[in-house]
Amino acid sequence: MARNTALYFRLVEGKNLPAKDVSGTSDPYCIVKVDNEVVARTATVWRDLNPFWGEEFTLHLPLGFHTLSFYVMDEDTIGHDDVIGKISLSKEYIASQPRGIDCWINLSHVNPDEEVQGEIYLELHIMQDQHKSNLHCHVLEARDLAPRDISGTSDPFVRIFCNNQTLETSVIKRTRFPRWNEVLEFDLRGIEELDPGDQVINIEVWDWDMVGKNDFLGRVCFPLEPLHRNPAVTGWFRLLPFGNTEEENGGKLGSLRVKVNLSEERILPSVHYQNLIQLLVESVQSPDQGDASILDLLEEMCSAESRQEVAVKLVKIFLGQGLAVTFLDKLNMREVNRTGDPNTLFRSNSLASKSMEQYMKIVGMPFLHEVLRPIICRIFEEKKYVELDPCKIDHNRSRRISFKGSVSEQQIRESSVESLRGYLSDIIDAILGSGEQCPPGMRLCFKQLHKRVEERFPGPANQDVKYAAISGFLFLRFFAPAILTPKLFHLREHHADPRTARTLLLLAKAVQSIGNLGQQLGHGKEQWMSPLHPLIQQSVGRLRDYLDKLIDMESDVECGHTSRTLFHPSVTIKEGFLHKRKAEAVNLVTRFTFKKRYFWLSSQTLSYSKSPDWQVRSSIPVHRICAVERVDENAFQQPNMMQIITQDSEAQGGHIMYIQCKNVNELNQWLSALRKVSLCNQRLLPTYHPGAYRNAHWTCCLQNERTVCGCSRTHLAVTLGDWSDPLDPDAEAQVLFRHLLSVKDILRNKYLEGAECAAAGRSEPIGHNDKVFEGSTSSSPVRKLLSVLEDLQKVHQAFERKEKDETPNHSQCT
């Protein structure tokens, strides 16, 4: 059994930020930390005190976490970036908000004494006889302490207070992973005379400084009373700050709007989910007989907020079962059959619409990248000033159009129309020429959707409905959003600047008009888009031919395979230039030890060469990867570094490859991708060294043996969630179980009411707007579902009791 924690957060925008630059503005960006580990960095919004980011992330943390922090920074070209303020949210607070957090929160000052991190390993026990009582405090080691010195390390020592006595350990120089292995002994005589609040042992970690005062690194506090009852308290304990002593700033530092949601799941062994998955499989394989199926119940019961998460999990479950296309056809058929007006078909965010949208993102993202990336990159690089709306034309921003002086509004519009026509023609040509590149699963889904719509809305009057249904998904929910926000679809690493963003917006509007088959042309308020109407109308005719060819395929094409990965082993999951460190170049200057190489990652190999076109490649089999972790900056005096630890055989030691990324986002993306493909490897390491082995010792923990066990625990399953996540049927079934469990009582009430009506010979519907149960006398799917939910609930309760019995009760005060 495993425990999975999924932390979703979205940095929406900031307001009223203080000016940090001489220009009277700031260049704000955000850094996100989970327990002092940087997990994300937003793009910089230049010269703006009310920035909008709109960036969202999902972080999988199987080991849990304590604090989520958002730091707002001001980027400076020269010198260090300024800290504007921060927001810290504890796990307990986030978990106490079942609907999640979505609000404005004032920024607070950053107090260095509050910026503590790391853990300390202690053994505490009381030795007593008739004459004396002593407390033995064995201070073994600490890990991941905050760096307080300019070298990126600290000089830590431990100071302990107990019963009016103070003792200290020795100072370990230049390390964040000290090992003391010292026993400090305290005489407890007379401690019962102290106030109950003073009958504690305070353990503080400090950074020793030769000049000036020492820096605080964290503390742990234990009450002594439980130590008299327990034989010993042993383990790793999280270091905590002194406490929040900062004053309320009243919003003087500005505020940040964030969305945060936490879900914690206890994942049972696979066997316990088989009945639930079997019910889902039966619901798509059995013919529609009018009774309420599991899919009907999910459609009716899940809320608008949870519909997207339910859709993602259903799509992934059926992908794993090889039934994704069948599942989508079942949903689409029911959606089409209950729609009376063809103009409203798939316009709502129903379960069918959300499932189709998520399926395209999961299966079609490589296809999207192949089609749109070249033209999107060109738009970003050219940075042309484009504007058609007369109310928004800025003559000052259009100076680059002509070097002959000022230009008229008409000249700006003509230049904009020419640029937009060129971009739009390239986009349409790329899309309409991509029929063979489209994944077979998507093509088969569209073929079945075409058939269902044609059967429901026959005749010449509805000739375009079957095309609009497909283009509504492919253009309005896939291509157009990717053009509008390329970063959210991983087409670009950064958000577009305002000039490029306006170009993308106008192009997305045009692509939407094509997807709508030009039905709204000339009828909206944006008549200034009319210069593009001829090209849009011409593209609509080509679109119909494209869709006919897209669905021209055999219906028995095998589109889904039962697999834990979405891609063929040879498909490249991630690629790009990185800097690889030459392991043998120990005595060279640092900048000469890093070589630029192009890397490819698939589910089987990590390969690299001098350039993308270089014929000779070096490869590392993925199954040999033992750990993928960050590297401390002080190891090579270089930021954004990671290490890939591999092992050839059980008899040989590990080999480390050091790689530098260009920024923290790229680092996190590569860490996540490598961890996902190696998650099921057999010889994964529990610990690693964040430093490097140099000058006959590890720079992190100062140990001399190269083969000694690591001083920090690995983060093997800490990954960023995205479309390329491997399939995990157990985790996906658990999320569905959680949603269904929340409405179990409603299901039971509906079932009982339905049974009473059947017994009384009544046939009218039960409840208001109850379509699932209307006219149905058979409740067997509901009965089966309730039985499965109750069985799963009992298993969870049994595991909870077992965990509670096995968890030691250590008392730690904060």
CSV table of N, CA and C in Angstrom, one decimal, residues 385-395 408-410 412-413 416 502 506 525-531:
chain,number,residue,atom,x,y,z
A,385,TYR,N,5.0,43.8,-34.3
A,385,TYR,CA,3.8,44.6,-33.8
A,385,TYR,C,2.7,44.4,-34.7
A,386,VAL,N,1.6,43.8,-34.2
A,386,VAL,CA,0.4,43.5,-35.0
A,386,VAL,C,-0.8,44.0,-34.2
A,387,GLU,N,-1.7,44.7,-34.9
A,387,GLU,CA,-2.9,45.2,-34.3
A,387,GLU,C,-3.9,45.6,-35.4
A,388,LEU,N,-5.2,45.1,-35.2
A,388,LEU,CA,-6.2,45.4,-36.2
A,388,LEU,C,-7.3,46.3,-35.6
A,389,ASP,N,-7.4,46.3,-34.2
A,389,ASP,CA,-8.4,47.1,-33.6
A,389,ASP,C,-8.0,48.5,-33.6
A,390,PRO,N,-8.8,49.4,-34.2
A,390,PRO,CA,-8.4,50.8,-34.2
A,390,PRO,C,-8.3,51.5,-32.8
A,391,CYS,N,-9.0,50.9,-31.9
A,391,CYS,CA,-9.0,51.5,-30.5
A,391,CYS,C,-7.7,51.1,-29.8
A,392,LYS,N,-7.0,50.2,-30.3
A,392,LYS,CA,-5.8,49.7,-29.5
A,392,LYS,C,-4.5,50.0,-30.3
A,393,ILE,N,-4.6,50.6,-31.4
A,393,ILE,CA,-3.3,50.8,-32.2
A,393,ILE,C,-2.5,51.9,-31.4
A,394,ASP,N,-1.2,51.6,-31.2
A,394,ASP,CA,-0.3,52.4,-30.5
A,394,ASP,C,0.8,52.8,-31.4
A,395,HIS,N,0.8,54.1,-31.8
A,395,HIS,CA,1.8,54.6,-32.8
A,395,HIS,C,3.2,54.5,-32.3
A,408,SER,N,1.1,55.9,-40.6
A,408,SER,CA,-0.3,56.2,-40.3
A,408,SER,C,-1.0,54.9,-39.8
A,409,GLU,N,-2.2,55.2,-39.3
A,409,GLU,CA,-3.0,54.0,-38.8
A,409,GLU,C,-3.3,53.0,-39.9
A,410,GLN,N,-3.5,53.5,-41.1
A,410,GLN,CA,-3.8,52.7,-42.2
A,410,GLN,C,-2.6,51.8,-42.6
A,412,ILE,N,-0.2,50.9,-40.5
A,412,ILE,CA,-0.1,49.9,-39.4
A,412,ILE,C,-1.1,48.7,-39.7
A,413,ARG,N,-2.3,49.0,-40.0
A,413,ARG,CA,-3.3,48.0,-40.3
A,413,ARG,C,-2.9,47.1,-41.5
A,416,SER,N,-0.1,44.9,-40.4
A,416,SER,CA,-0.6,43.8,-39.5
A,416,SER,C,-1.4,42.8,-40.3
A,502,ARG,N,-0.5,39.5,-28.1
A,502,ARG,CA,-1.6,40.1,-28.9
A,502,ARG,C,-1.7,39.4,-30.3
A,506,LEU,N,-5.0,37.2,-31.7
A,506,LEU,CA,-5.7,37.4,-33.0
A,506,LEU,C,-5.7,36.2,-33.8
A,525,LYS,N,-19.1,41.7,-32.9
A,525,LYS,CA,-18.7,43.1,-32.7
A,525,LYS,C,-17.3,43.4,-33.2
A,526,GLU,N,-16.5,42.4,-33.5
A,526,GLU,CA,-15.1,42.7,-33.9
A,526,GLU,C,-15.1,42.7,-35.5
A,527,GLN,N,-15.7,43.7,-36.0
A,527,GLN,CA,-15.7,43.9,-37.5
A,527,GLN,C,-14.3,44.2,-38.0
A,528,TRP,N,-13.4,44.7,-37.2
A,528,TRP,CA,-12.0,45.0,-37.6
A,528,TRP,C,-11.2,43.7,-38.0
A,529,MET,N,-11.8,42.5,-37.7
A,529,MET,CA,-11.2,41.3,-38.1
A,529,MET,C,-11.5,41.0,-39.6
A,530,SER,N,-12.3,41.8,-40.2
A,530,SER,CA,-12.8,41.5,-41.6
A,530,SER,C,-11.7,41.3,-42.6
A,531,PRO,N,-10.6,41.9,-42.5
A,531,PRO,CA,-9.5,41.6,-43.5
A,531,PRO,C,-9.1,40.2,-43.6
